[in-house]
mmCIF file of C-alpha atoms and ligand atoms in Angstrom:
data_model
loop_
_atom_site.group_PDB
_atom_site.id
_atom_site.type_symbol
_atom_site.label_atom_id
_atom_site.label_comp_id
_atom_site.label_asym_id
_atom_site.label_seq_id
_atom_site.Cartn_x
_atom_site.Cartn_y
_atom_site.Cartn_z
ATOM 1 C CA MET A 1 -1.941 -27.067 31.991
ATOM 2 C CA ARG A 2 -0.047 -24.060 30.657
ATOM 3 C CA LYS A 3 -1.361 -20.621 31.425
ATOM 4 C CA SER A 4 -3.020 -18.642 28.638
ATOM 5 C CA ILE A 5 -1.762 -15.088 28.893
ATOM 6 C CA VAL A 6 -2.558 -11.821 27.137
ATOM 7 C CA ALA A 7 -0.285 -8.886 27.943
ATOM 8 C CA GLY A 8 -0.709 -5.322 26.722
ATOM 9 C CA ASN A 9 2.439 -3.298 26.130
ATOM 10 C CA TRP A 10 1.351 0.329 26.071
ATOM 11 C CA LYS A 11 4.864 1.451 25.028
ATOM 12 C CA MET A 12 5.337 5.253 25.176
ATOM 13 C CA ASN A 13 1.618 5.947 24.957
ATOM 14 C CA THR A 14 -0.988 7.350 27.373
ATOM 15 C CA THR A 15 -0.958 10.554 29.347
ATOM 16 C CA PHE A 16 -1.895 10.178 33.019
ATOM 17 C CA ALA A 17 -5.578 10.835 32.227
ATOM 18 C CA GLU A 18 -5.562 8.462 29.255
ATOM 19 C CA ALA A 19 -3.924 5.681 31.275
ATOM 20 C CA LYS A 20 -6.525 6.012 34.031
ATOM 21 C CA ALA A 21 -9.391 6.025 31.519
ATOM 22 C CA LEU A 22 -7.991 2.986 29.662
ATOM 23 C CA ILE A 23 -7.411 0.856 32.750
ATOM 24 C CA THR A 24 -10.783 1.847 34.239
ATOM 25 C CA GLU A 25 -12.527 0.644 31.078
ATOM 26 C CA ILE A 26 -10.513 -2.590 30.969
ATOM 27 C CA VAL A 27 -11.284 -3.356 34.644
ATOM 28 C CA SER A 28 -14.987 -2.606 34.333
ATOM 29 C CA ASP A 29 -15.563 -4.459 31.039
ATOM 30 C CA LEU A 30 -13.416 -7.494 31.794
ATOM 31 C CA ASN A 31 -15.515 -10.591 31.402
ATOM 32 C CA ASN A 32 -13.043 -13.447 31.531
ATOM 33 C CA GLU A 33 -12.008 -15.706 34.382
ATOM 34 C CA THR A 34 -9.345 -17.862 32.805
ATOM 35 C CA THR A 35 -6.853 -15.844 30.781
ATOM 36 C CA GLU A 36 -4.019 -14.273 32.763
ATOM 37 C CA ILE A 37 -4.022 -10.564 31.946
ATOM 38 C CA ILE A 38 -1.055 -8.218 32.252
ATOM 39 C CA VAL A 39 -0.789 -4.555 31.304
ATOM 40 C CA ALA A 40 2.483 -2.645 30.956
ATOM 41 C CA PRO A 41 1.980 1.123 31.182
ATOM 42 C CA PRO A 42 4.787 3.678 30.957
ATOM 43 C CA PHE A 43 6.634 4.258 34.267
ATOM 44 C CA VAL A 44 4.941 7.548 35.150
ATOM 45 C CA ASN A 45 1.482 5.961 34.991
ATOM 46 C CA ILE A 46 2.331 2.668 36.565
ATOM 47 C CA GLU A 47 1.360 3.443 40.151
ATOM 48 C CA ALA A 48 -2.059 4.740 39.096
ATOM 49 C CA VAL A 49 -2.602 1.523 37.138
ATOM 50 C CA VAL A 50 -1.498 -0.591 40.124
ATOM 51 C CA LYS A 51 -4.108 1.205 42.249
ATOM 52 C CA ALA A 52 -6.834 0.904 39.613
ATOM 53 C CA THR A 53 -6.255 -2.853 39.306
ATOM 54 C CA SER A 54 -5.865 -3.597 43.013
ATOM 55 C CA ASN A 55 -9.313 -5.194 43.274
ATOM 56 C CA SER A 56 -9.078 -7.044 39.978
ATOM 57 C CA ARG A 57 -6.998 -9.983 38.795
ATOM 58 C CA ILE A 58 -5.161 -7.872 36.234
ATOM 59 C CA LYS A 59 -1.399 -7.775 36.785
ATOM 60 C CA VAL A 60 0.843 -4.820 36.071
ATOM 61 C CA ALA A 61 4.265 -4.982 34.422
ATOM 62 C CA ALA A 62 7.044 -2.505 33.814
ATOM 63 C CA GLN A 63 8.265 -2.233 30.219
ATOM 64 C CA ASN A 64 11.908 -2.301 31.292
ATOM 65 C CA MET A 65 14.107 -1.990 34.370
ATOM 66 C CA HIS A 66 17.752 -1.390 35.209
ATOM 67 C CA ALA A 67 19.943 -4.234 36.409
ATOM 68 C CA ALA A 68 21.219 -2.352 39.483
ATOM 69 C CA THR A 69 19.153 -2.016 42.654
ATOM 70 C CA LYS A 70 19.906 1.685 43.024
ATOM 71 C CA GLY A 71 22.620 4.232 42.371
ATOM 72 C CA ALA A 72 23.909 6.885 39.993
ATOM 73 C CA TYR A 73 22.048 5.875 36.834
ATOM 74 C CA THR A 74 20.227 9.050 35.845
ATOM 75 C CA GLY A 75 16.871 8.406 34.250
ATOM 76 C CA GLU A 76 16.684 4.730 35.158
ATOM 77 C CA VAL A 77 14.287 2.709 37.314
ATOM 78 C CA SER A 78 15.199 -0.377 39.349
ATOM 79 C CA GLY A 79 13.352 -3.577 40.126
ATOM 80 C CA SER A 80 13.319 -2.783 43.838
ATOM 81 C CA MET A 81 11.594 0.546 43.118
ATOM 82 C CA LEU A 82 8.988 -1.264 41.042
ATOM 83 C CA LYS A 83 8.447 -3.872 43.752
ATOM 84 C CA SER A 84 8.000 -1.094 46.319
ATOM 85 C CA ILE A 85 4.868 0.108 44.496
ATOM 86 C CA GLY A 86 3.477 -3.386 43.952
ATOM 87 C CA VAL A 87 4.751 -4.185 40.468
ATOM 88 C CA GLN A 88 5.567 -7.909 40.216
ATOM 89 C CA HIS A 89 6.247 -8.210 36.487
ATOM 90 C CA THR A 90 8.580 -6.673 33.956
ATOM 91 C CA ILE A 91 9.058 -6.945 30.226
ATOM 92 C CA LEU A 92 12.727 -7.388 29.273
ATOM 93 C CA GLY A 93 14.422 -7.637 25.899
ATOM 94 C CA HIS A 94 11.807 -5.904 23.767
ATOM 95 C CA SER A 95 13.171 -5.368 20.252
ATOM 96 C CA GLU A 96 12.666 -1.605 20.674
ATOM 97 C CA ARG A 97 14.997 -1.717 23.701
ATOM 98 C CA ARG A 98 17.464 -3.916 21.820
ATOM 99 C CA GLY A 99 17.320 -1.746 18.683
ATOM 100 C CA TYR A 100 17.021 1.853 19.940
ATOM 101 C CA PHE A 101 18.830 1.461 23.269
ATOM 102 C CA ASN A 102 21.500 -1.063 22.309
ATOM 103 C CA GLU A 103 20.451 -3.723 24.798
ATOM 104 C CA THR A 104 22.548 -6.813 24.187
ATOM 105 C CA ASN A 105 21.991 -10.409 25.222
ATOM 106 C CA ALA A 106 24.737 -9.953 27.863
ATOM 107 C CA LEU A 107 23.028 -6.883 29.367
ATOM 108 C CA LEU A 108 19.682 -8.667 29.301
ATOM 109 C CA LYS A 109 21.191 -11.583 31.203
ATOM 110 C CA GLU A 110 22.111 -9.115 33.983
ATOM 111 C CA LYS A 111 18.630 -7.618 33.964
ATOM 112 C CA VAL A 112 17.067 -11.082 34.082
ATOM 113 C CA ASN A 113 19.210 -11.982 37.111
ATOM 114 C CA SER A 114 18.299 -8.729 38.830
ATOM 115 C CA ALA A 115 14.554 -9.139 38.232
ATOM 116 C CA LEU A 116 14.667 -12.708 39.547
ATOM 117 C CA THR A 117 16.542 -11.528 42.652
ATOM 118 C CA GLN A 118 13.636 -9.142 43.203
ATOM 119 C CA GLU A 119 11.287 -12.147 42.796
ATOM 120 C CA MET A 120 9.671 -10.594 39.762
ATOM 121 C CA THR A 121 8.163 -12.446 36.802
ATOM 122 C CA ILE A 122 9.722 -11.586 33.452
ATOM 123 C CA ILE A 123 8.104 -11.380 30.041
ATOM 124 C CA PHE A 124 11.253 -12.049 28.041
ATOM 125 C CA CYS A 125 11.061 -10.858 24.415
ATOM 126 C CA PHE A 126 13.115 -11.913 21.429
ATOM 127 C CA GLY A 127 12.660 -12.240 17.689
ATOM 128 C CA GLU A 128 14.397 -11.963 14.366
ATOM 129 C CA GLU A 129 14.715 -9.049 11.936
ATOM 130 C CA LEU A 130 13.328 -9.344 8.422
ATOM 131 C CA GLU A 131 16.812 -9.939 6.957
ATOM 132 C CA ASP A 132 17.324 -12.855 9.356
ATOM 133 C CA ARG A 133 14.140 -14.489 8.139
ATOM 134 C CA LYS A 134 14.907 -13.825 4.492
ATOM 135 C CA SER A 135 18.332 -15.399 4.867
ATOM 136 C CA GLY A 136 16.940 -18.370 6.784
ATOM 137 C CA ASN A 137 18.771 -17.402 9.997
ATOM 138 C CA HIS A 138 15.673 -16.816 12.123
ATOM 139 C CA PHE A 139 15.925 -19.992 14.188
ATOM 140 C CA LYS A 140 19.603 -19.398 14.946
ATOM 141 C CA VAL A 141 19.021 -15.739 15.945
ATOM 142 C CA VAL A 142 16.173 -16.665 18.286
ATOM 143 C CA GLN A 143 18.189 -19.539 19.742
ATOM 144 C CA ASN A 144 21.107 -17.196 20.549
ATOM 145 C CA GLN A 145 18.849 -14.559 22.124
ATOM 146 C CA ILE A 146 17.276 -17.155 24.411
ATOM 147 C CA GLU A 147 20.422 -19.141 25.216
ATOM 148 C CA GLU A 148 22.610 -16.142 26.013
ATOM 149 C CA ALA A 149 20.154 -14.391 28.321
ATOM 150 C CA LEU A 150 18.292 -17.279 29.960
ATOM 151 C CA PHE A 151 19.933 -20.680 29.745
ATOM 152 C CA HIS A 152 22.303 -20.070 32.657
ATOM 153 C CA LEU A 153 19.222 -20.210 34.919
ATOM 154 C CA GLY A 154 18.153 -23.264 36.892
ATOM 155 C CA ALA A 155 14.886 -24.926 35.855
ATOM 156 C CA SER A 156 13.008 -23.545 38.886
ATOM 157 C CA SER A 157 13.728 -19.963 37.744
ATOM 158 C CA LEU A 158 11.870 -20.667 34.507
ATOM 159 C CA ASP A 159 8.643 -20.692 36.541
ATOM 160 C CA HIS A 160 9.150 -16.918 36.670
ATOM 161 C CA ILE A 161 9.713 -16.466 32.946
ATOM 162 C CA ILE A 162 7.113 -15.942 30.223
ATOM 163 C CA LEU A 163 8.620 -16.112 26.738
ATOM 164 C CA ALA A 164 7.438 -13.703 24.031
ATOM 165 C CA TYR A 165 8.362 -14.302 20.401
ATOM 166 C CA GLU A 166 8.055 -11.016 18.536
ATOM 167 C CA PRO A 167 9.407 -11.067 14.988
ATOM 168 C CA VAL A 168 10.644 -7.507 14.459
ATOM 169 C CA TRP A 169 9.161 -7.359 10.940
ATOM 170 C CA ALA A 170 5.683 -7.920 12.385
ATOM 171 C CA ILE A 171 5.766 -5.223 15.095
ATOM 172 C CA GLY A 172 3.576 -2.227 14.365
ATOM 173 C CA THR A 173 3.629 -3.044 10.655
ATOM 174 C CA GLY A 174 0.235 -4.667 10.275
ATOM 175 C CA GLU A 175 2.102 -7.684 8.925
ATOM 176 C CA THR A 176 1.454 -10.618 11.258
ATOM 177 C CA ALA A 177 3.371 -13.875 11.234
ATOM 178 C CA SER A 178 1.073 -16.489 9.775
ATOM 179 C CA PRO A 179 -0.348 -18.970 12.297
ATOM 180 C CA GLU A 180 1.942 -21.585 10.690
ATOM 181 C CA GLN A 181 5.043 -19.387 11.061
ATOM 182 C CA ALA A 182 4.155 -18.647 14.698
ATOM 183 C CA GLN A 183 3.502 -22.307 15.519
ATOM 184 C CA GLU A 184 6.716 -23.417 13.793
ATOM 185 C CA MET A 185 8.843 -20.971 15.806
ATOM 186 C CA HIS A 186 7.013 -21.609 19.085
ATOM 187 C CA ALA A 187 7.486 -25.383 18.705
ATOM 188 C CA PHE A 188 11.186 -24.751 18.026
ATOM 189 C CA ILE A 189 11.463 -22.578 21.173
ATOM 190 C CA ARG A 190 9.761 -25.233 23.266
ATOM 191 C CA SER A 191 12.137 -27.859 21.911
ATOM 192 C CA LEU A 192 15.093 -25.644 22.897
ATOM 193 C CA VAL A 193 13.769 -25.492 26.459
ATOM 194 C CA ALA A 194 13.159 -29.258 26.484
ATOM 195 C CA ASN A 195 16.694 -29.962 25.242
ATOM 196 C CA ASN A 196 18.367 -27.585 27.695
ATOM 197 C CA TYR A 197 16.139 -28.474 30.658
ATOM 198 C CA ASP A 198 13.526 -31.213 30.380
ATOM 199 C CA SER A 199 10.113 -31.832 28.860
ATOM 200 C CA VAL A 200 8.228 -30.980 32.073
ATOM 201 C CA THR A 201 9.824 -27.515 32.148
ATOM 202 C CA ALA A 202 9.190 -27.058 28.412
ATOM 203 C CA ASP A 203 5.525 -28.062 28.733
ATOM 204 C CA LYS A 204 4.983 -25.603 31.596
ATOM 205 C CA ILE A 205 6.433 -22.440 30.094
ATOM 206 C CA SER A 206 4.041 -20.037 28.354
ATOM 207 C CA ILE A 207 5.191 -18.733 24.974
ATOM 208 C CA LEU A 208 3.393 -15.616 23.715
ATOM 209 C CA TYR A 209 3.330 -14.298 20.174
ATOM 210 C CA GLY A 210 3.620 -10.545 19.523
ATOM 211 C CA GLY A 211 3.481 -8.518 16.338
ATOM 212 C CA SER A 212 0.318 -6.955 14.903
ATOM 213 C CA VAL A 213 -2.047 -9.137 16.940
ATOM 214 C CA LYS A 214 -5.563 -7.769 16.417
ATOM 215 C CA PRO A 215 -9.092 -8.811 17.385
ATOM 216 C CA THR A 216 -9.417 -10.196 13.854
ATOM 217 C CA ASN A 217 -6.408 -12.548 13.925
ATOM 218 C CA ALA A 218 -5.957 -13.421 17.616
ATOM 219 C CA LYS A 219 -8.149 -16.538 17.613
ATOM 220 C CA GLU A 220 -6.347 -18.099 14.671
ATOM 221 C CA LEU A 221 -2.944 -17.412 16.247
ATOM 222 C CA PHE A 222 -3.935 -18.607 19.737
ATOM 223 C CA SER A 223 -5.482 -21.828 18.421
ATOM 224 C CA ASN A 224 -2.007 -23.218 17.707
ATOM 225 C CA PRO A 225 -0.826 -25.793 20.269
ATOM 226 C CA ASP A 226 2.382 -23.932 21.183
ATOM 227 C CA VAL A 227 1.001 -20.372 21.108
ATOM 228 C CA ASP A 228 -0.108 -19.642 24.665
ATOM 229 C CA GLY A 229 -1.260 -16.082 24.147
ATOM 230 C CA GLY A 230 -0.066 -12.724 22.948
ATOM 231 C CA LEU A 231 1.933 -9.621 23.738
ATOM 232 C CA ILE A 232 -0.129 -6.842 22.253
ATOM 233 C CA GLY A 233 1.049 -3.353 21.280
ATOM 234 C CA GLY A 234 -1.275 -1.072 19.321
ATOM 235 C CA ALA A 235 -4.443 -3.076 19.942
ATOM 236 C CA SER A 236 -3.895 -2.945 23.725
ATOM 237 C CA LEU A 237 -4.568 0.806 23.711
ATOM 238 C CA LYS A 238 -8.256 0.315 23.022
ATOM 239 C CA ALA A 239 -10.078 -1.499 25.839
ATOM 240 C CA GLU A 240 -12.607 -3.160 23.532
ATOM 241 C CA ASP A 241 -9.923 -4.531 21.188
ATOM 242 C CA PHE A 242 -7.722 -5.670 24.070
ATOM 243 C CA LEU A 243 -10.605 -7.474 25.780
ATOM 244 C CA THR A 244 -11.650 -9.134 22.514
ATOM 245 C CA ILE A 245 -8.105 -10.496 22.293
ATOM 246 C CA VAL A 246 -8.236 -11.585 25.971
ATOM 247 C CA ASN A 247 -11.320 -13.630 25.042
ATOM 248 C CA ALA A 248 -9.873 -15.101 21.841
ATOM 249 C CA PHE A 249 -8.924 -18.543 23.210
HETATM 250 P P1 LIG B 301 2.047 -4.275 17.820
HETATM 251 O O1 LIG B 301 0.958 -5.156 18.378
HETATM 252 O O2 LIG B 301 1.669 -2.822 17.783
HETATM 253 O O3 LIG B 301 2.567 -4.798 16.514
HETATM 254 O O4 LIG B 301 3.271 -4.354 18.854
HETATM 255 C C1 LIG B 301 3.710 -5.585 19.296
HETATM 256 C C2 LIG B 301 4.676 -5.369 20.405
HETATM 257 O O5 LIG B 301 5.784 -4.883 20.180
HETATM 258 C C3 LIG B 301 4.271 -5.725 21.768
HETATM 259 O O6 LIG B 301 5.339 -5.677 22.651
#
């Protein structure tokens, strides 16, 4: 059985006090024993969130990390630093990192290798721009993003990868991919994994959908056979909305 996962990407939101209040409410109101739950606070609040979740089953992810272990990279944070405060997960490849910070598939491959060396689990994001979809290139774009950053890995490394399809045109826009569009792309992604590895590996890997997931549309999206959960932005900043999504399977 594949894991059902809901991850909250807080992006560059929450002051220290807001992060503590949000995670405290999520921990105390959580009423779900099956969905895997991950939250990704900004770096400065991450240790407080690790502490606040230490007696719960909620996992904590970074939103990004540098490929090097340490060194002269002003402003950056490494996987070994994250591990040293108990962070086992990291998001990599978010479209905001690709778009605003010029992260390429080649750079992401290095980051993926580094995170795996640190024995971290990666939520690996990818997804097409609106123009790609309009021109019918969306499958090809997604295929390249996945192949170039991940398909050098051995099958056993894929146990430490969660895939997250986030069409850029659906992020923060209120425009969600339809359940049919999500299912179509997720089935395609799973077939890529099956073709490059094998069907056992493809059946095991969780593929999340991200892009304007809300309490009102989560159930319909998650009911698709190849949609194993969601990566949630805006709606993860309100405990009640996030927990409604956690319970939407
Ligand atoms: P929204 O849910 O705000 O559209 O953001 C999705 C996202 O980018 C999660 O990583």
